[in-house]
Structures are given as C-alpha cells and as structure tokens.
PDB file of C-alpha atoms in Angstrom:
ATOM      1  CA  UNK A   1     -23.807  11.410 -14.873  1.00  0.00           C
ATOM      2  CA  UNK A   2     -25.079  14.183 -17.485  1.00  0.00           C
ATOM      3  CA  UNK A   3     -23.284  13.171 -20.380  1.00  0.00           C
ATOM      4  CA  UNK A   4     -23.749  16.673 -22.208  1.00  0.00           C
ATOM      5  CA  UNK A   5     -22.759  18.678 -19.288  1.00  0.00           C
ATOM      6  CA  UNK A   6     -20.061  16.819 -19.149  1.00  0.00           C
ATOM      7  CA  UNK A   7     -18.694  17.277 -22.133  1.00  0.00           C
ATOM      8  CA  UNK A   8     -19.241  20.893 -22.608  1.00  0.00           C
ATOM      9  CA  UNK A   9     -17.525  21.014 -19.221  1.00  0.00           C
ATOM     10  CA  UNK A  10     -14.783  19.276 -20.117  1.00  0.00           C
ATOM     11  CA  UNK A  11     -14.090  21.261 -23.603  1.00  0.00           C
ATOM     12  CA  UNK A  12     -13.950  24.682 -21.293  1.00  0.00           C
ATOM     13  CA  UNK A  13     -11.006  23.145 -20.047  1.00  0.00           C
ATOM     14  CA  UNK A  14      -8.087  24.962 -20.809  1.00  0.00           C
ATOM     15  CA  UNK A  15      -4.434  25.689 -19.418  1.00  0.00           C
ATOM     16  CA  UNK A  16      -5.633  28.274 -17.262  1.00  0.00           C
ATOM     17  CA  UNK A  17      -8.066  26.164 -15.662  1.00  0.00           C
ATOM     18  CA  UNK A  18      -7.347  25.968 -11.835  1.00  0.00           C
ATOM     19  CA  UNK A  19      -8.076  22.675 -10.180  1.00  0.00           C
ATOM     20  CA  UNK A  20      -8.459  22.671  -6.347  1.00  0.00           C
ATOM     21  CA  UNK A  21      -7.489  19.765  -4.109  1.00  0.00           C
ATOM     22  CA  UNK A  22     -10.647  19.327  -1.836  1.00  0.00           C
ATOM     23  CA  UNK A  23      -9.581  16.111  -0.206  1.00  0.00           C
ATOM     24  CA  UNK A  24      -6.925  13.761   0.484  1.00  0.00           C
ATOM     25  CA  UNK A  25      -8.310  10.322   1.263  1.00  0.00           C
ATOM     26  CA  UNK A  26      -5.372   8.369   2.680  1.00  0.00           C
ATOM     27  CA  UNK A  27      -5.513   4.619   1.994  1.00  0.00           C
ATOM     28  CA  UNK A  28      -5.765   2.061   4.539  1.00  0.00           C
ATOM     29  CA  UNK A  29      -4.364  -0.344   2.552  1.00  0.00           C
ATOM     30  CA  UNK A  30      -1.303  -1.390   0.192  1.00  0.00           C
ATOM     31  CA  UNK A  31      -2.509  -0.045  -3.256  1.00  0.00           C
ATOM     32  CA  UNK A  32       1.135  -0.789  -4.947  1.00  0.00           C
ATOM     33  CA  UNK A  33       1.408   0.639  -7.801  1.00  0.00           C
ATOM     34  CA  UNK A  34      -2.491   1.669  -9.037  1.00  0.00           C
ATOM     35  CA  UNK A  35      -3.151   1.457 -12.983  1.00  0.00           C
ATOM     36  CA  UNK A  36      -7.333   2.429 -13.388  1.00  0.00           C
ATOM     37  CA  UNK A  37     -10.260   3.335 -11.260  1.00  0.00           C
ATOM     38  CA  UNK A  38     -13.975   4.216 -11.576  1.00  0.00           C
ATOM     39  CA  UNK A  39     -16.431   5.130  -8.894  1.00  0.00           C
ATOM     40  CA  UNK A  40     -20.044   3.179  -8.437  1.00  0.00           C
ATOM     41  CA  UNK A  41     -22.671   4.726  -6.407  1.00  0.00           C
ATOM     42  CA  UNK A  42     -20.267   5.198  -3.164  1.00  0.00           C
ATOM     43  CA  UNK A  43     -17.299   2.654  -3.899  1.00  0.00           C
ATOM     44  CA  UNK A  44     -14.427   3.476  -6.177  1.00  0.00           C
ATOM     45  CA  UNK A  45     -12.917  -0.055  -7.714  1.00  0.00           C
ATOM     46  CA  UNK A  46      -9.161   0.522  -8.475  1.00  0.00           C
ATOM     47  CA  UNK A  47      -6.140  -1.874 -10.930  1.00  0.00           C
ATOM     48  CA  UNK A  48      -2.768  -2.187  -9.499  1.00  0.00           C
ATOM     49  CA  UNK A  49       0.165  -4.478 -10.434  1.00  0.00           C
ATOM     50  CA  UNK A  50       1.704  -6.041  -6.828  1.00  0.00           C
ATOM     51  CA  UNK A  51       5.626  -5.700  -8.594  1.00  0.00           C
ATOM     52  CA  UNK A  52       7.440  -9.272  -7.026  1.00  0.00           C
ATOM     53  CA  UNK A  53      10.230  -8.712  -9.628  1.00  0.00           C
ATOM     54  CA  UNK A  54      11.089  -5.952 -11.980  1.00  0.00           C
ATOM     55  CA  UNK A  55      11.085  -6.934 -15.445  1.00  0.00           C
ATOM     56  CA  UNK A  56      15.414  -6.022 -17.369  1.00  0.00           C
ATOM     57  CA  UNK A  57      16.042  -4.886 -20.254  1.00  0.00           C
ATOM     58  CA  UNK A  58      17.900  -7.082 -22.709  1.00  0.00           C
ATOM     59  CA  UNK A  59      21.319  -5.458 -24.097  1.00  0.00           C
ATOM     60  CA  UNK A  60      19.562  -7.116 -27.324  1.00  0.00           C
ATOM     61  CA  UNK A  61      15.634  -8.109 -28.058  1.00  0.00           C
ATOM     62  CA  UNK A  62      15.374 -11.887 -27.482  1.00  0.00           C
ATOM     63  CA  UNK A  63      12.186 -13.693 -29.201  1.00  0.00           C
ATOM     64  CA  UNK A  64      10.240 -10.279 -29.929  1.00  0.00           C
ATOM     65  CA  UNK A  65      10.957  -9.285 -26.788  1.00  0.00           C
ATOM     66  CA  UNK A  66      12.875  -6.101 -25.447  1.00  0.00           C
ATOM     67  CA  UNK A  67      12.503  -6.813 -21.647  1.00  0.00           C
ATOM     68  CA  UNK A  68      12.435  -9.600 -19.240  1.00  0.00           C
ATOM     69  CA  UNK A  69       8.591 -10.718 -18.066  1.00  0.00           C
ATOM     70  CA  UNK A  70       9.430  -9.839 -14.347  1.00  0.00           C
ATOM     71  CA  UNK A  71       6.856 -11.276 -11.530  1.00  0.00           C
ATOM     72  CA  UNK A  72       3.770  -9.835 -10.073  1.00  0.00           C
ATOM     73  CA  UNK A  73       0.379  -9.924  -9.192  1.00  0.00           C
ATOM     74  CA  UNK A  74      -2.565  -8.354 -11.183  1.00  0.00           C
ATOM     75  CA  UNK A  75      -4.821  -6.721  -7.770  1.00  0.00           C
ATOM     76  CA  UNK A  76      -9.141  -5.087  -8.502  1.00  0.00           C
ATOM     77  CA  UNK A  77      -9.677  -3.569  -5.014  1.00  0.00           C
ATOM     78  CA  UNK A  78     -12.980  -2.067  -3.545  1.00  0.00           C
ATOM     79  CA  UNK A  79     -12.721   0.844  -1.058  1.00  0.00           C
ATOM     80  CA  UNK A  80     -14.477   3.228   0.355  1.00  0.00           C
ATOM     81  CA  UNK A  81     -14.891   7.185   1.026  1.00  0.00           C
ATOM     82  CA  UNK A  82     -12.358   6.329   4.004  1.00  0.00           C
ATOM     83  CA  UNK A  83     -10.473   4.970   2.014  1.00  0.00           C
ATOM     84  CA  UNK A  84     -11.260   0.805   3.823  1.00  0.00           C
ATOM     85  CA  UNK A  85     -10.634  -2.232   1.549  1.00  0.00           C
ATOM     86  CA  UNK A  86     -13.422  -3.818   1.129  1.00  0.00           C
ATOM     87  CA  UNK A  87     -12.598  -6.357  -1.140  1.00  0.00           C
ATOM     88  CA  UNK A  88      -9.696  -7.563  -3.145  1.00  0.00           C
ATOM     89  CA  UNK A  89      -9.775 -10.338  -6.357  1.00  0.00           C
ATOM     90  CA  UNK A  90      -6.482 -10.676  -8.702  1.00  0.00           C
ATOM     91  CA  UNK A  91      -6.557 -11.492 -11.830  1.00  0.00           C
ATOM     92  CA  UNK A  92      -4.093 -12.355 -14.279  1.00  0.00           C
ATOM     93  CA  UNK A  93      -1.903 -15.693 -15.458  1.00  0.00           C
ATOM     94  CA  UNK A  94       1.890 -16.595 -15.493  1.00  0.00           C
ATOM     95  CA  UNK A  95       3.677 -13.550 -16.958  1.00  0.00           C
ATOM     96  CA  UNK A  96       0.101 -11.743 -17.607  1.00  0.00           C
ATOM     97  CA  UNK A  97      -0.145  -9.434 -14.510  1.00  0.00           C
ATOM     98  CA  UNK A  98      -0.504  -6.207 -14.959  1.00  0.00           C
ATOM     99  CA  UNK A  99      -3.889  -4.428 -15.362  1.00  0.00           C
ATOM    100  CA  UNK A 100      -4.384  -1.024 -17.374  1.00  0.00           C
ATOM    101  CA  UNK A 101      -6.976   1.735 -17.002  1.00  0.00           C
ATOM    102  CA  UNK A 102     -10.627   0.546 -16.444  1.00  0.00           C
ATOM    103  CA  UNK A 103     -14.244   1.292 -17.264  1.00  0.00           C
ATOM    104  CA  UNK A 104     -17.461   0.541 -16.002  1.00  0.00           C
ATOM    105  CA  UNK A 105     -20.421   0.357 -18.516  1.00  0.00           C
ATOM    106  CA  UNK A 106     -23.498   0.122 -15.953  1.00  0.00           C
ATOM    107  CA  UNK A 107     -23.215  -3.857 -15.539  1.00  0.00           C
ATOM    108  CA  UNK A 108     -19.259  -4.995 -16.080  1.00  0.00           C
ATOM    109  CA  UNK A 109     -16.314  -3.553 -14.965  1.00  0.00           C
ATOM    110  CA  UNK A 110     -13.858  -3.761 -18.070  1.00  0.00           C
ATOM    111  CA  UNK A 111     -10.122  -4.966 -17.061  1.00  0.00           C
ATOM    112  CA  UNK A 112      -6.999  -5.761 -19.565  1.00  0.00           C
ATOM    113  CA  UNK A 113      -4.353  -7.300 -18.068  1.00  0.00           C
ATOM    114  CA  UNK A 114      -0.894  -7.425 -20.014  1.00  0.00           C
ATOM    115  CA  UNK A 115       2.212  -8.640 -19.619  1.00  0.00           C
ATOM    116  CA  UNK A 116       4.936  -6.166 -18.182  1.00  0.00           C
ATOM    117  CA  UNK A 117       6.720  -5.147 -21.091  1.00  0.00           C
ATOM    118  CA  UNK A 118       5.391  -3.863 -24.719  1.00  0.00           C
ATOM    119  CA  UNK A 119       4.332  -6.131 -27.811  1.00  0.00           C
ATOM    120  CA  UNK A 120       3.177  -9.412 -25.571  1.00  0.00           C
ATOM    121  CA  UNK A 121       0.118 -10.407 -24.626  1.00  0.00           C
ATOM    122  CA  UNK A 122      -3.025  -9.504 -22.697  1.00  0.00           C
ATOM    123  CA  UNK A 123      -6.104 -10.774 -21.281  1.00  0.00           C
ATOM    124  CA  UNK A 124      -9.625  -8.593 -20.842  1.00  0.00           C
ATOM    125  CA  UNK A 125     -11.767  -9.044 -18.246  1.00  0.00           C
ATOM    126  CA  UNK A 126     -14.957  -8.336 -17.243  1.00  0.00           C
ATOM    127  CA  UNK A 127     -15.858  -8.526 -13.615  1.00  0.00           C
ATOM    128  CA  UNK A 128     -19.297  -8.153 -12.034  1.00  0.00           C
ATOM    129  CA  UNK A 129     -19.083  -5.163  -9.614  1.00  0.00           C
ATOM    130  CA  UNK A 130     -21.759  -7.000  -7.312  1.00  0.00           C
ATOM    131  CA  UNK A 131     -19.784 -10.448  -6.553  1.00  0.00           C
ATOM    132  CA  UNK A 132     -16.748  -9.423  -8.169  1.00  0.00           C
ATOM    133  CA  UNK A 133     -16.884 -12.463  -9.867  1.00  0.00           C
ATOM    134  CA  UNK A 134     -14.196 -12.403 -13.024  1.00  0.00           C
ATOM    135  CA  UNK A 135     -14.368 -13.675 -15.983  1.00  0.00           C
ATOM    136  CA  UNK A 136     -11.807 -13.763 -19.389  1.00  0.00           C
ATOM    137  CA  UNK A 137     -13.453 -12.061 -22.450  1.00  0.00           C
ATOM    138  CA  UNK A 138     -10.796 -12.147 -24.481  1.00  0.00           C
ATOM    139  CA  UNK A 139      -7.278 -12.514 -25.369  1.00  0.00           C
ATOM    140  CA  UNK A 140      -4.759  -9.995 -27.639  1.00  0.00           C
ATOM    141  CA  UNK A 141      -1.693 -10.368 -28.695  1.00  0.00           C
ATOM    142  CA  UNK A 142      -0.323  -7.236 -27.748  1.00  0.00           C
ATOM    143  CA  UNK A 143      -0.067  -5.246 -24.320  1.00  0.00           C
ATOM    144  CA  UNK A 144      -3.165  -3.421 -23.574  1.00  0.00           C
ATOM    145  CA  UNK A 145      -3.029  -0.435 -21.053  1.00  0.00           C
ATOM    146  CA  UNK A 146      -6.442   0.294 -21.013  1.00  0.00           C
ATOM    147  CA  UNK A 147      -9.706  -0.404 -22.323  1.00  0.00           C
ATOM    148  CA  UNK A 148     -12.865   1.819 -22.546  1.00  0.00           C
ATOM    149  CA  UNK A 149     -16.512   0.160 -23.213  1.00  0.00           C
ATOM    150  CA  UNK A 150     -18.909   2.258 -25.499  1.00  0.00           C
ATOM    151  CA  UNK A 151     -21.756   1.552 -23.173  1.00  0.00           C
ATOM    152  CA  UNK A 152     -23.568  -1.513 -22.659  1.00  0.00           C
ATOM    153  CA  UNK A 153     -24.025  -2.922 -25.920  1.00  0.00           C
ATOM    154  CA  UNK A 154     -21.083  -0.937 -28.165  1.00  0.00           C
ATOM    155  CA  UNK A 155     -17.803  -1.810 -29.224  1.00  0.00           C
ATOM    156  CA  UNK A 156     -14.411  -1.668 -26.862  1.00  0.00           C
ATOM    157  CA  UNK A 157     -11.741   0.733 -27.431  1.00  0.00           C
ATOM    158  CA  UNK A 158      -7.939  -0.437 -26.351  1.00  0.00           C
ATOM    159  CA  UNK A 159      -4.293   1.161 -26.422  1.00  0.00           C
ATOM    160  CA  UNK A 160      -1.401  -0.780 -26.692  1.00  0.00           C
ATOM    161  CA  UNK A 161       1.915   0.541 -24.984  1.00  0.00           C
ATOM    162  CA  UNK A 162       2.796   4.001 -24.447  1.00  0.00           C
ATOM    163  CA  UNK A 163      -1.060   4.453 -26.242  1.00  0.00           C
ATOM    164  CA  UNK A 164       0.528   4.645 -29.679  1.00  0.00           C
ATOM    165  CA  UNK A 165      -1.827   2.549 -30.982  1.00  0.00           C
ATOM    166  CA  UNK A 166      -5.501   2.150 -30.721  1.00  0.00           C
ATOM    167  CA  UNK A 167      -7.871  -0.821 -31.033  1.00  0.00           C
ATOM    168  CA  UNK A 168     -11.248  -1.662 -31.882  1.00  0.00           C
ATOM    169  CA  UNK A 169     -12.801  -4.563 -30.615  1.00  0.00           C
ATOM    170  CA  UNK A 170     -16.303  -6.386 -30.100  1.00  0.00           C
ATOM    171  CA  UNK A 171     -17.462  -7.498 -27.076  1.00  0.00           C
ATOM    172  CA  UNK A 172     -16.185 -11.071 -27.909  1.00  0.00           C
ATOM    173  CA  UNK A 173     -12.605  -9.616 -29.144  1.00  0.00           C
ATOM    174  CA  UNK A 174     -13.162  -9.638 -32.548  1.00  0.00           C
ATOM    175  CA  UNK A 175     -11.058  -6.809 -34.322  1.00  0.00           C
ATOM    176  CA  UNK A 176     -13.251  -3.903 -35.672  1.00  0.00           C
ATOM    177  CA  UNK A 177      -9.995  -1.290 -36.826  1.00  0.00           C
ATOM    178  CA  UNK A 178      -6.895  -0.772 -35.379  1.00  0.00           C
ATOM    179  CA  UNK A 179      -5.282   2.833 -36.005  1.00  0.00           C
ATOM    180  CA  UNK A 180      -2.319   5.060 -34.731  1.00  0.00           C
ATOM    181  CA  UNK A 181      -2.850   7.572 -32.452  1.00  0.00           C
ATOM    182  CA  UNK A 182      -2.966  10.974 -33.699  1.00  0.00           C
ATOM    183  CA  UNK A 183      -1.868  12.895 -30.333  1.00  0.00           C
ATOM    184  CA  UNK A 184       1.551  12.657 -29.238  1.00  0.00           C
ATOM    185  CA  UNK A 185       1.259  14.888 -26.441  1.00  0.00           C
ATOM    186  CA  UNK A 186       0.616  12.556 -23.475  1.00  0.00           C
ATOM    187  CA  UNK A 187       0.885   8.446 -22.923  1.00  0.00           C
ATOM    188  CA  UNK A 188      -2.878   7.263 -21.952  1.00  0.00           C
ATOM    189  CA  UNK A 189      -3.074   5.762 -18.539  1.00  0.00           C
ATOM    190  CA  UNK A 190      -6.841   5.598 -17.632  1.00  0.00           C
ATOM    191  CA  UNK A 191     -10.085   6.633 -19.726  1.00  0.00           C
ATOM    192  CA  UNK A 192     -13.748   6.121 -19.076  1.00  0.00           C
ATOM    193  CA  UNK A 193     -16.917   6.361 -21.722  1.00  0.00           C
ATOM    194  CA  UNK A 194     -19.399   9.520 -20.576  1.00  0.00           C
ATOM    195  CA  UNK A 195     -21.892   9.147 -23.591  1.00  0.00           C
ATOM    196  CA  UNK A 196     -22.511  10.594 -27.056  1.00  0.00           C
ATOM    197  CA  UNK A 197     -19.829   8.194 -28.174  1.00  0.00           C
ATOM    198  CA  UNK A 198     -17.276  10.503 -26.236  1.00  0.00           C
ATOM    199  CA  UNK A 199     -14.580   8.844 -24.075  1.00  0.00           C
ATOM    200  CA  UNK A 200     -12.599  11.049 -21.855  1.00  0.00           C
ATOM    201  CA  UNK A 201      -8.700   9.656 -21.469  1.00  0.00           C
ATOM    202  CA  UNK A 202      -5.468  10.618 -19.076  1.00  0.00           C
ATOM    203  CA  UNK A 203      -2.095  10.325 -18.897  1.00  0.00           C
ATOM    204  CA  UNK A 204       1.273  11.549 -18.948  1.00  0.00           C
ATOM    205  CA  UNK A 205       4.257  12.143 -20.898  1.00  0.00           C
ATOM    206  CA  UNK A 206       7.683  12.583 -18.943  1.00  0.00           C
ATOM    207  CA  UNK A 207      10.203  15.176 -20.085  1.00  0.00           C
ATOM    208  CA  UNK A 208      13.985  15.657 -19.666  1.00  0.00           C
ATOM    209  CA  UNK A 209      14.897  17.774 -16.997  1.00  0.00           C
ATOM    210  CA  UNK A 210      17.064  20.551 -17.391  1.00  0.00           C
ATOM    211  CA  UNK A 211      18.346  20.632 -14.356  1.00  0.00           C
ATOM    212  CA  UNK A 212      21.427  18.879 -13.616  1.00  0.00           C
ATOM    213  CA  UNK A 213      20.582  18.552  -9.823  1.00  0.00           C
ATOM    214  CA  UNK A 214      17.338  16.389 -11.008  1.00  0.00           C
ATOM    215  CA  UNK A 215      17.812  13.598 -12.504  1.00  0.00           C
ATOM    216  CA  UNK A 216      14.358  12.572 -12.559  1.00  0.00           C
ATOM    217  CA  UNK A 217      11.763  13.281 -15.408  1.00  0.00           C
ATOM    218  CA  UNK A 218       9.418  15.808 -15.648  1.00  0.00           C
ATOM    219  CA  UNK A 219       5.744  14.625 -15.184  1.00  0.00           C
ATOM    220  CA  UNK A 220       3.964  15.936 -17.488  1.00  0.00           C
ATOM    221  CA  UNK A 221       0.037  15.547 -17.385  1.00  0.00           C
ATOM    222  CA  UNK A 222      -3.072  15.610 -19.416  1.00  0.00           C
ATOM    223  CA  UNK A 223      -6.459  14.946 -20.056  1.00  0.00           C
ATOM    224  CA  UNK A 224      -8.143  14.122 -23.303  1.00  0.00           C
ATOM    225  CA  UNK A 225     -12.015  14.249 -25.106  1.00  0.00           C
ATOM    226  CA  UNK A 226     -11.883  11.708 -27.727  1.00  0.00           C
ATOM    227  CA  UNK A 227     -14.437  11.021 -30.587  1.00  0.00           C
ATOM    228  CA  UNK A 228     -14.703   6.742 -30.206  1.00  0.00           C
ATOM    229  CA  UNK A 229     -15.849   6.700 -34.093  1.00  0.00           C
ATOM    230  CA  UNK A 230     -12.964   8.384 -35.205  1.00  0.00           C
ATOM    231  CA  UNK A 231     -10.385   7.727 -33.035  1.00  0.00           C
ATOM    232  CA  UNK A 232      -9.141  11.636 -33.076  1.00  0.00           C
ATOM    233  CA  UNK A 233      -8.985  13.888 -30.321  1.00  0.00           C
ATOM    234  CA  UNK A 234     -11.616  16.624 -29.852  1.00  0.00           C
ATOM    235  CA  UNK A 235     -10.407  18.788 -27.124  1.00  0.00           C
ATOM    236  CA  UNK A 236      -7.042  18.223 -24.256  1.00  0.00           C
ATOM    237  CA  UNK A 237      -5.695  20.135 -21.932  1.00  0.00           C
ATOM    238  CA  UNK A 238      -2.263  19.791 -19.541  1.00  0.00           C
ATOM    239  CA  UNK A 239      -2.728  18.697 -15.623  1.00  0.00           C
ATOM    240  CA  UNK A 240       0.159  19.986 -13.216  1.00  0.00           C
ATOM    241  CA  UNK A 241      -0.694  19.203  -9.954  1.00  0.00           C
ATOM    242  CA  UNK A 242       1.453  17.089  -8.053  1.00  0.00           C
ATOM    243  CA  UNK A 243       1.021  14.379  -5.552  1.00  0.00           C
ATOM    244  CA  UNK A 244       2.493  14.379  -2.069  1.00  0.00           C
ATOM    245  CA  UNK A 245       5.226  11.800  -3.671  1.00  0.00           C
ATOM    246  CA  UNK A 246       5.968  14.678  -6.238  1.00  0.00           C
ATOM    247  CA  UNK A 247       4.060  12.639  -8.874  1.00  0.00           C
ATOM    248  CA  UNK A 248       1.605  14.723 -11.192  1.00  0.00           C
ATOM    249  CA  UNK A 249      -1.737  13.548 -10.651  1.00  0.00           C
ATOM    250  CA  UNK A 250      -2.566  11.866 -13.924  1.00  0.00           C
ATOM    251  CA  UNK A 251       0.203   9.537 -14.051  1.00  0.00           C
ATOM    252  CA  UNK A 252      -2.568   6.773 -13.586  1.00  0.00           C
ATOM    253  CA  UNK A 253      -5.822   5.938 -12.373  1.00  0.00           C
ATOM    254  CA  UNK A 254      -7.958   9.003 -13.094  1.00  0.00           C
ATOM    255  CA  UNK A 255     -12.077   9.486 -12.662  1.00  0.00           C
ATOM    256  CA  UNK A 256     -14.200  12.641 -13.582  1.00  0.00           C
ATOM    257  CA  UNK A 257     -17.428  13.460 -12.781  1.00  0.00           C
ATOM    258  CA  UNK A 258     -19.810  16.604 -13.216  1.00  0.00           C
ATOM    259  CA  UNK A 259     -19.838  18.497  -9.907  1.00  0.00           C
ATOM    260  CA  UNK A 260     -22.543  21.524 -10.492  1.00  0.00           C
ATOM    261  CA  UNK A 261     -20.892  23.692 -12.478  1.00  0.00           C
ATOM    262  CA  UNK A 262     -17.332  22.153 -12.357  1.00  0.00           C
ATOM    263  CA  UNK A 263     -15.637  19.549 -12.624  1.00  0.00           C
ATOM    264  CA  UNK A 264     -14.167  16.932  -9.790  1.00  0.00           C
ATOM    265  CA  UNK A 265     -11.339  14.580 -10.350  1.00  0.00           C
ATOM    266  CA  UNK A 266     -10.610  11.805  -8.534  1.00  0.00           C
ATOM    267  CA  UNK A 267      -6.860  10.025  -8.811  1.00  0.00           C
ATOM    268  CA  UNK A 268      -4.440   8.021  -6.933  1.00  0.00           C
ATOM    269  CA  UNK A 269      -0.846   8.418  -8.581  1.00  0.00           C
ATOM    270  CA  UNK A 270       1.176   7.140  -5.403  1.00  0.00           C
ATOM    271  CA  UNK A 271       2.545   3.859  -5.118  1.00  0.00           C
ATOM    272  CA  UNK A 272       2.261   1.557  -1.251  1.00  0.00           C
ATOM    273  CA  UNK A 273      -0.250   3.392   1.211  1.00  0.00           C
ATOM    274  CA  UNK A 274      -0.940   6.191  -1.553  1.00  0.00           C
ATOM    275  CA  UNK A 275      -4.123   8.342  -1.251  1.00  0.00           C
ATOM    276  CA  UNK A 276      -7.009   9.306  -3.334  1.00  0.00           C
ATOM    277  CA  UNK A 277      -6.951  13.018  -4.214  1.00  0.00           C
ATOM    278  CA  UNK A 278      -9.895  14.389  -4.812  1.00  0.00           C
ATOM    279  CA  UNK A 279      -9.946  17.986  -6.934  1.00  0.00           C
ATOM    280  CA  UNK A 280     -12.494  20.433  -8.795  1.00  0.00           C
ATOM    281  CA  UNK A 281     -12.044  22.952 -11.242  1.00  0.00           C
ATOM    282  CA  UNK A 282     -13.301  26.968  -9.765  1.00  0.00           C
ATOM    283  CA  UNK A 283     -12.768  28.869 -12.713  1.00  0.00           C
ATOM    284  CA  UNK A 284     -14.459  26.780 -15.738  1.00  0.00           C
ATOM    285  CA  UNK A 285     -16.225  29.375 -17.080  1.00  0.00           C
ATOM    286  CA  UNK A 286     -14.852  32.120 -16.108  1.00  0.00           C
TER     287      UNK A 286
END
C-alpha cells in the first residue's frame, strides 16, 4: 500500500465524493454480526460476536454495571474473494466475547475482545495470520472496540465504547496517555494504520428519525484521517450508502486501499449470510 497516496487520497474526500458499488461478494458462511476486517495478500480476516443471549438493561446500574453480560462467542474468520471460509478460531473468555475493529501490522493481526456492555473489561490479542495461532497480549479494564497498531514496532491505539475515549498503549499494555475524543460526529467501529503515523477510522452515528412511520434510526456514516501522535482528527467525511439490509455501509468492519487513482472500500455491515461490498470512489479529483 502507498502510504502517501493514500492519504492525499483520502483528504480529497469530501461529501460530494461518489462511491460506486463494484461488487457484492455474498458469504458462504454465517458471519453473525461482523465487528473488524483487513485484507492480506488475497484473504480478508474478519471479527464477529456469535450473540447466544442479548445482554438487558438494568432499570438501575448494579456493581458498575448498566447492562446484563449476555452470552456469546468471540469468531476471527478467513475467507476468500468468493467469499469460502477458510478458517475459523474464537477467542474470548466467560463474559469477554465480543471483538472490535482490527489491524494488521505486517506480522500480527491485532484483536480486542470486550465484554458486551460499556466500562468492563477486555482482552487484546494478537494472532498470527499464518497458523492463526492466538495469543493474549494484554488485559484492560474497560471495553475496547477497536485497536489500531502503529506498525510493527510502535505503540497501540484503542477506543473504549461508543469511541469516546482513546487509549495509548505499548505493545505489552502498558498505558502511554489516555484522552477524549475530540470528534463527536461518528462512533468508531473499525480503523487500520496506513503509515506516516496516520490511522484511517469508520463508523457511525445513528440519528432520530423524523418520520413517524420509521421507527428505526438513521445510519449515519463516516470515515476519519487521524494524526496517532495527537489523537485529533485531520480530515472526515460522511458515507451514505446502504447495504441490501438497509444498513449504511460503515456501521462496522471497514478496509481501504489505494486503487489507481481512487479509492476502494471493502465492508460487510450485514448480520447472518451478509456480503462483502466492495466500492471505489470515480470522482476524487474531480
């Protein structure tokens, strides 16, 4: 990947930016409900939470808690560009199920696993992409939704819940800085490193609708250039294309890549026998 291209691709995004969908890769598999994916060579590796039990909310918070755990099971598949599992390891402990947005920093993919509901607890990950071998890195006492690595030898970047809080760690989860996120515009989902200490980030934010005959939110989506030394955003733009379940396509796992002179996206935001939706930008600089 061309890290500078990248990047100056990514800060021509804008709002008038028009992405077009140039696949739809259906799934031949149960992807439940996918959290963070990255693509190696021709393999995309993809989080998702297998939801046995939905965690409640308490009419009050019992022992720092706001929610029930619920019951699940923390899933890193392999597939293909058909969309064929080809392999599938969980990971996770008791109440600690549910994996966030991943990255991949050339040797290790990067996975936090957190309880189901926010201020708990968490486990990171990293699994070798070649044997998919796991192993725990760390612990944190607070639910992390994703996790970005600054390379091979740099620090980790976290957010907790909702992404309204950042954190800093080593590679042997040691706390560097923790800080509150500046940008209230969307909830980070997924985020990946692309070099020069840049990480790109996605997400969504989901908005009252208006309309009485919809009583679901609006899905609101965005994408987001962040400086990893400061913590503050450099450039976003909004994302509102929607998935065949009517989801908008950031609403989790999220990849981008240079293609030539645009941009492609990669993103699976359906839950149970979903599909990867593959989409480029045709008007960057224009």
């Amino acid at each position: 990947m061309d890290s500078l291209k990248l990047i100056d691709q990514f800060q021509n995004l804008t709002r008038n930016t028009k992405w077009e969908q140039k696949a739809k890769i259906d799934l031949q598999f149960n992807n439940y409900h996918s959290q963070g994916m990255v693509r190696i060579g021709d393999l995309f590796y993809l989080s998702s939470v297998e939801l046995i039990e939905m965690p409640v909310k308490y009419d009050q918070p019992q022992h720092g808690y706001d929610r029930t755990s619920g019951k699940g099971i923390g899933h890193l598949f392999v597939f293909d560009q058909q969309g064929k599992l080809m392999n599938d390891v969980t990971l996770g402990e008791g109440n600690i199920y549910h994996p966030g947005g991943i990255d991949f920093d050339g040797k290790n993919i990067w996975v936090p696993v957190a309880e189901y509901r926010p201020n708990s607890e968490s486990i990171v990950y990293k699994v070798d992409p070649k044997t998919m071998k796991a192993e725990e890195s760390f612990r944190v006492h607070d639910h992390i939704g994703g996790v970005v690595r600054e390379g091979q030898n740099g620090k980790l970047v976290g957010h907790s819940w909702g992404s309204r809080k950042f954190y800093e760690w080593n590679p042997i989860g040691q706390i560097l800085l923790v800080k509150e996120n500046s940008s209230h515009y969307v909830d980070y989902q997924d985020g990946h490193y692309v070099g020069e200490g840049k990480m790109i980030l996605s997400g969504i934010s989901e908005l009252s609708n208006p309309s009485s005959l919809n009583s679901k939110p609006y899905e609101l989506g965005g994408i987001a250039l962040i400086d990893m030394k400061t913590l503050d955003m450099l450039h976003e733009a909004p994302i509102t294309e929607f998935s065949p379940q009517g989801h908008v396509i950031t609403r989790n796992p999220v990849f981008i890549e240079n293609a030539g002179q645009e941009l492609r996206l990669y993103a699976v935001p359906d839950d149970d026998h979903g599909s990867m939706l593959v989409y480029e930008t045709i008007n960057l600089y224009n």
